PDB file of C-alpha atoms in Angstrom:
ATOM      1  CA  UNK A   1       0.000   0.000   0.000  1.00 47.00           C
ATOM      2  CA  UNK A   2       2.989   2.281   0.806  1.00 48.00           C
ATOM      3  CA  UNK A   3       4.590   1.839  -2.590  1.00 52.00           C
ATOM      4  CA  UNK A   4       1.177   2.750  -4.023  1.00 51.00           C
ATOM      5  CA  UNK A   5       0.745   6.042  -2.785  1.00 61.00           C
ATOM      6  CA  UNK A   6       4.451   6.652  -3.228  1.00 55.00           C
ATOM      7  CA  UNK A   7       4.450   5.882  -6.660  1.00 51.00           C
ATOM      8  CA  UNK A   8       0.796   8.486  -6.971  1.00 52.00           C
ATOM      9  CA  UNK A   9       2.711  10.981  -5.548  1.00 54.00           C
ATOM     10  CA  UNK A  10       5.437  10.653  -7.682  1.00 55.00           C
ATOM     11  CA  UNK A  11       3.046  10.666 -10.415  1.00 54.00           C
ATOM     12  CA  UNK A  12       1.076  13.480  -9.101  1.00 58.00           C
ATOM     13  CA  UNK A  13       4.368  15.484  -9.082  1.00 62.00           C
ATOM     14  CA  UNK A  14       5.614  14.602 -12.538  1.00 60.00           C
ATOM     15  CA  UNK A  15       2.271  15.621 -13.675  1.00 68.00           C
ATOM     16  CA  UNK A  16       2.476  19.214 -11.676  1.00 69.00           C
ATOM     17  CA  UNK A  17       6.406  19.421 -13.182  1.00 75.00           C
ATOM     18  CA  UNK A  18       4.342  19.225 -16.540  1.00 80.00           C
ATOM     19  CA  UNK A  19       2.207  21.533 -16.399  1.00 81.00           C
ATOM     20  CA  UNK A  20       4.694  24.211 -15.175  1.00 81.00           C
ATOM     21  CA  UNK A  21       7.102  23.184 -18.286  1.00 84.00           C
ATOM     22  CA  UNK A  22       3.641  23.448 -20.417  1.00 87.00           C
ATOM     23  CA  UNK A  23       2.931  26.875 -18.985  1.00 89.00           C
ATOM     24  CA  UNK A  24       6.546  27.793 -19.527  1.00 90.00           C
ATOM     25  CA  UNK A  25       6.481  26.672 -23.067  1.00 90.00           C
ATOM     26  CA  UNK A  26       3.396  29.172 -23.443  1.00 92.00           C
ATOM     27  CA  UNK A  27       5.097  32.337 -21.923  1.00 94.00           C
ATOM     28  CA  UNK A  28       7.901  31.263 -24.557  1.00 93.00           C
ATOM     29  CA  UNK A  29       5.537  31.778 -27.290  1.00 93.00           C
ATOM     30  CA  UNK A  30       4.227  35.169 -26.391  1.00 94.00           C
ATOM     31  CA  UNK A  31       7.531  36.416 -25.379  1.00 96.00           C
ATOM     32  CA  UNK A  32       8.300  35.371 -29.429  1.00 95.00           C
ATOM     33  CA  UNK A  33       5.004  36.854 -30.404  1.00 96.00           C
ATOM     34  CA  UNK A  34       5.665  40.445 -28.294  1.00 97.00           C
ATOM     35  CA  UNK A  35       8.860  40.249 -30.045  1.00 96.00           C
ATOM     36  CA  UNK A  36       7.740  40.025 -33.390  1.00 96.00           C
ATOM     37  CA  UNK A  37       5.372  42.765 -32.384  1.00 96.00           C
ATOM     38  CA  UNK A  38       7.607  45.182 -31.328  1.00 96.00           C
ATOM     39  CA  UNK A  39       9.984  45.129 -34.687  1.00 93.00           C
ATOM     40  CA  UNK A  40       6.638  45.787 -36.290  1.00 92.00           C
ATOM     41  CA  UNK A  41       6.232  49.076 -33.979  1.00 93.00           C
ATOM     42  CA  UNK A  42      10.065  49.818 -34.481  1.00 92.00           C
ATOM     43  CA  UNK A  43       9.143  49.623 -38.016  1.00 89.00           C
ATOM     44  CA  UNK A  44       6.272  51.973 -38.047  1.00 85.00           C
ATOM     45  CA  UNK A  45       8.174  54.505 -35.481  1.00 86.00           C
ATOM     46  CA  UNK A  46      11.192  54.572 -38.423  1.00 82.00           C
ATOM     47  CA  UNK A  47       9.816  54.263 -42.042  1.00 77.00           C
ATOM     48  CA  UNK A  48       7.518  56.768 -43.998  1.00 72.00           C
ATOM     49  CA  UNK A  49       4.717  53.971 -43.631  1.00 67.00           C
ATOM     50  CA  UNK A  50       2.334  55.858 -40.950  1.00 62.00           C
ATOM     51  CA  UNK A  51       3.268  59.385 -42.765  1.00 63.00           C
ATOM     52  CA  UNK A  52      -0.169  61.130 -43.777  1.00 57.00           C
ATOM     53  CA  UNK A  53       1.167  61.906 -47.620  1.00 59.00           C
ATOM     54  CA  UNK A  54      -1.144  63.817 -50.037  1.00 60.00           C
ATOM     55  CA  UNK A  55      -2.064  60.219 -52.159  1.00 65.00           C
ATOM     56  CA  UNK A  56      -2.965  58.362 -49.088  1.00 66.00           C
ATOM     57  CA  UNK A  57      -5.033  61.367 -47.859  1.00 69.00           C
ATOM     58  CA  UNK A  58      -6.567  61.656 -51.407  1.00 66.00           C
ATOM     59  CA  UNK A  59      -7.330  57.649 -51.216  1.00 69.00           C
ATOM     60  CA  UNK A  60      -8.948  57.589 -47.410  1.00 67.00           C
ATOM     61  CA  UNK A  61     -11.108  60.754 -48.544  1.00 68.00           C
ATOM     62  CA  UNK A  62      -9.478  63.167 -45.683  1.00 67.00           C
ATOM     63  CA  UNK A  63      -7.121  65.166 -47.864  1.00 65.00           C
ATOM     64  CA  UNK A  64      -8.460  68.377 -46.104  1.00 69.00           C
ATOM     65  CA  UNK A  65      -7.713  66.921 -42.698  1.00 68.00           C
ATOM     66  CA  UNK A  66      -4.067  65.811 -43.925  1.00 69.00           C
ATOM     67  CA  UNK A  67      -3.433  69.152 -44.878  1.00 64.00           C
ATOM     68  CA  UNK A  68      -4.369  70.941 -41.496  1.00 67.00           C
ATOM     69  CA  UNK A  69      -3.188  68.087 -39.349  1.00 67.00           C
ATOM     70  CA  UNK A  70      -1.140  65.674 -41.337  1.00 64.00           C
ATOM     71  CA  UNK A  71       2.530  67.038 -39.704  1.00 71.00           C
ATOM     72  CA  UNK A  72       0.695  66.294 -36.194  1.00 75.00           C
ATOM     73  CA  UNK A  73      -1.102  63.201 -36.825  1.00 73.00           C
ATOM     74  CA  UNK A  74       1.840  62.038 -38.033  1.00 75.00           C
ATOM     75  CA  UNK A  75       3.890  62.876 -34.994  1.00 79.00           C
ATOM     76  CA  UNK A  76       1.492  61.838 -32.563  1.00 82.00           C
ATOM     77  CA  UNK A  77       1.584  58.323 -34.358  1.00 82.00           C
ATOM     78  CA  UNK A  78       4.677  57.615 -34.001  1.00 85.00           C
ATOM     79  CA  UNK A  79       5.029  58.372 -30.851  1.00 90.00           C
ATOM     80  CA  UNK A  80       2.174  55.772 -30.012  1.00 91.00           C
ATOM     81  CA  UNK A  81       4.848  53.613 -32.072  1.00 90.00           C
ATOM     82  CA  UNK A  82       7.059  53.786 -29.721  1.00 94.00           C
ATOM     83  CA  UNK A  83       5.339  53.890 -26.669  1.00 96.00           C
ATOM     84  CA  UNK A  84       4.188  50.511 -28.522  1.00 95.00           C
ATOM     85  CA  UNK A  85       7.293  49.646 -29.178  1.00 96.00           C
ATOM     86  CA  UNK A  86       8.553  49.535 -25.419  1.00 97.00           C
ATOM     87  CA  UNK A  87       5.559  48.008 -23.820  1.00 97.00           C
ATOM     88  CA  UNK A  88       6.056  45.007 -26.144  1.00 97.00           C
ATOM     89  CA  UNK A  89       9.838  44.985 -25.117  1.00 96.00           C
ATOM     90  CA  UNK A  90       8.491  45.113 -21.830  1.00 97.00           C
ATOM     91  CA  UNK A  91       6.205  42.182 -22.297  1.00 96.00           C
ATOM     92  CA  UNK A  92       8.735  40.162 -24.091  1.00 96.00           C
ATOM     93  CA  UNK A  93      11.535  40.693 -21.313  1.00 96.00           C
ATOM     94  CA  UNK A  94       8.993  39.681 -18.479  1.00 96.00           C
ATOM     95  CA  UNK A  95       7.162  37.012 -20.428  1.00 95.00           C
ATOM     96  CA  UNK A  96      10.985  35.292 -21.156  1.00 95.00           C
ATOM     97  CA  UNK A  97      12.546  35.405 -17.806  1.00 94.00           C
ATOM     98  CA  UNK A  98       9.130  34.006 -16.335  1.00 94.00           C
ATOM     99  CA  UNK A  99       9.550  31.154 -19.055  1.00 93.00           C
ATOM    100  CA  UNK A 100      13.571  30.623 -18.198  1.00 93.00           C
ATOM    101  CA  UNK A 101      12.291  30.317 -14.467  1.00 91.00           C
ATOM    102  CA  UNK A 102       9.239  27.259 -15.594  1.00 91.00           C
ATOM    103  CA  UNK A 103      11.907  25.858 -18.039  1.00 90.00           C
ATOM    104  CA  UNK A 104      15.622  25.428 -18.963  1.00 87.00           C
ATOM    105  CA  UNK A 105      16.862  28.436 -20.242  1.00 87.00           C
ATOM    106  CA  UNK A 106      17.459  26.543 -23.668  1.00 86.00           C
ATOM    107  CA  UNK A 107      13.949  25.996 -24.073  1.00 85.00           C
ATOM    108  CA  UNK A 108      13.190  29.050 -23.760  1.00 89.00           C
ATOM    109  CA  UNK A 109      15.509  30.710 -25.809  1.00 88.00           C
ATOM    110  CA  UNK A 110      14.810  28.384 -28.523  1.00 86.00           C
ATOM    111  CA  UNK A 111      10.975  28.642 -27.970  1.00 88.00           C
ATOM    112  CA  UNK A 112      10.718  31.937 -28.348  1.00 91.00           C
ATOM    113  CA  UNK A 113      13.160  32.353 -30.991  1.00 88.00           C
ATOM    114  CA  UNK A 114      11.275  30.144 -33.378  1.00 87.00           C
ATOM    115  CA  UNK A 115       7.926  31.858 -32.312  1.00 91.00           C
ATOM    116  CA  UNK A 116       9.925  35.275 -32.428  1.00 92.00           C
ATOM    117  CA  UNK A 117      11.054  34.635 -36.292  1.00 88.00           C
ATOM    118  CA  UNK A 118       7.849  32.712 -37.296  1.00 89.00           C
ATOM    119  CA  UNK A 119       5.766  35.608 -36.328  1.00 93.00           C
ATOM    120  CA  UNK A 120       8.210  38.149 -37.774  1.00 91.00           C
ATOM    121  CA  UNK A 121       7.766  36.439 -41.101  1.00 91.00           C
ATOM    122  CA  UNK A 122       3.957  36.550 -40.915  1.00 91.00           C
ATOM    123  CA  UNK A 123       3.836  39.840 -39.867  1.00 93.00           C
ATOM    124  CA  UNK A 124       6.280  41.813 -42.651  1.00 90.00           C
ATOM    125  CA  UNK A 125       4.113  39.476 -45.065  1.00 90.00           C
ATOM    126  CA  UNK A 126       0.466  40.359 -43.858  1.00 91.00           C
ATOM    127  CA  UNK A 127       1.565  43.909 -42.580  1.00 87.00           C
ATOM    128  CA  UNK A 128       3.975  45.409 -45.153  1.00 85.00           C
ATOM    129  CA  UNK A 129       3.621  43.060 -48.138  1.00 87.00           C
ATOM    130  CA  UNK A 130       7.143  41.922 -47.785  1.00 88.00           C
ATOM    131  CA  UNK A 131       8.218  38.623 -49.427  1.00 90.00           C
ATOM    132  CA  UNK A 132      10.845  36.993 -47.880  1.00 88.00           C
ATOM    133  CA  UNK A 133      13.745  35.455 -49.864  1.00 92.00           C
ATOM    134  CA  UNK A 134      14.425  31.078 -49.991  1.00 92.00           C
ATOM    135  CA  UNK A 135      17.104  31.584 -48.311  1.00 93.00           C
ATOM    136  CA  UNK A 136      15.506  32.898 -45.694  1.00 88.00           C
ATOM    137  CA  UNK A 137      12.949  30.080 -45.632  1.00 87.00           C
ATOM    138  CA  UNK A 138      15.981  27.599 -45.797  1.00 89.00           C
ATOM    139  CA  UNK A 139      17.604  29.229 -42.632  1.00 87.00           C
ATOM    140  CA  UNK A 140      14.864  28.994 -41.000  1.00 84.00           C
ATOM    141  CA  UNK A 141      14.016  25.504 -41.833  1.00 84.00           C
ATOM    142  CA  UNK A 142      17.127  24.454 -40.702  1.00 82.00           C
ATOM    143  CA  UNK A 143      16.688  26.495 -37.355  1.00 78.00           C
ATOM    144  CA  UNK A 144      13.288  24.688 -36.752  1.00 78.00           C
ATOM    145  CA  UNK A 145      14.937  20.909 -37.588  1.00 79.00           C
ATOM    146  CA  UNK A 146      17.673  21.612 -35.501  1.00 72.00           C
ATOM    147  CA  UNK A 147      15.887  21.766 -32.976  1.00 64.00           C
ATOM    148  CA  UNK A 148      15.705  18.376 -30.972  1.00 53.00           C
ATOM    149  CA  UNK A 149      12.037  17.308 -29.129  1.00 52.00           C
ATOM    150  CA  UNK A 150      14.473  16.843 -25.732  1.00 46.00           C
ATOM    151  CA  UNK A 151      15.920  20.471 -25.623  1.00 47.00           C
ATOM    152  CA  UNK A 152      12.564  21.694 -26.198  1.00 47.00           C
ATOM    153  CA  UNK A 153       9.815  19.632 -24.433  1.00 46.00           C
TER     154      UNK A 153
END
């Protein structure tokens, strides 16, 4: 009878270890996600894309708006870029040191970078209409195979 409720606990723990790793392996992937999120705000804080230019005015029907406010609307978005910017660092920092406390720090690393890159790739595709070269895709192929089920789960 003893070695039956020993061997439940020991079950009961494994299980418990389990779902910490599981919940670890989650934080992983929104670290990656914030990540991927915040190169999109770094993006929009640095490029011409949220600029209020006389064609895009012209196209969203508000060129009379653009002309009084476009200088200020512009402004005021990117700073909303940035604040953006650094609350997803912010999340990703906090998310991945929670995850490297639930898991080896391997895991997470490796977690989030593959979540981190995946969702980078989606992102510039959906977002800015960016196509990515093969070679990318082949790098980052080989980055997801080289990844062994131990190290990660």
């Amino acid at each position: 009878k003893n070695e039956m409720t020993s061997s439940a606990r020991t079950m009961e723990r494994c299980e418990g270890k389990e779902k910490v790793k599981m919940v670890g392996i989650m934080l992983c992937a929104f670290a990656g996600l914030a990540a991927a999120l915040a190169s999109v705000f770094g993006k929009f804080a640095g490029s011409d894309f949220l600029s209020m230019s006389e064609k895009r005015c012209q196209r969203l029907g508000v060129a009379d708006l653009c002309y009084n406010f476009g200088a200020p609307i512009t402004s005021l978005l990117r700073i909303a870029s940035v604040a953006s910017l650094v609350a997803s660092n912010i999340v990703m920092t906090t998310s991945f040191t929670r995850a490297m406390h639930l898991t080896s720090s391997l895991t997470a690393t490796v977690a989030t970078t593959s979540v981190n890159f995946s969702c980078t790739a989606l992102l510039s595709m959906a977002v800015f209409g960016e196509t990515l070269p093969p070679l990318w895709w082949a790098g980052f192929t080989c980055i997801l195979l080289g990844q062994s089920p131990s190290n990660c789960f």
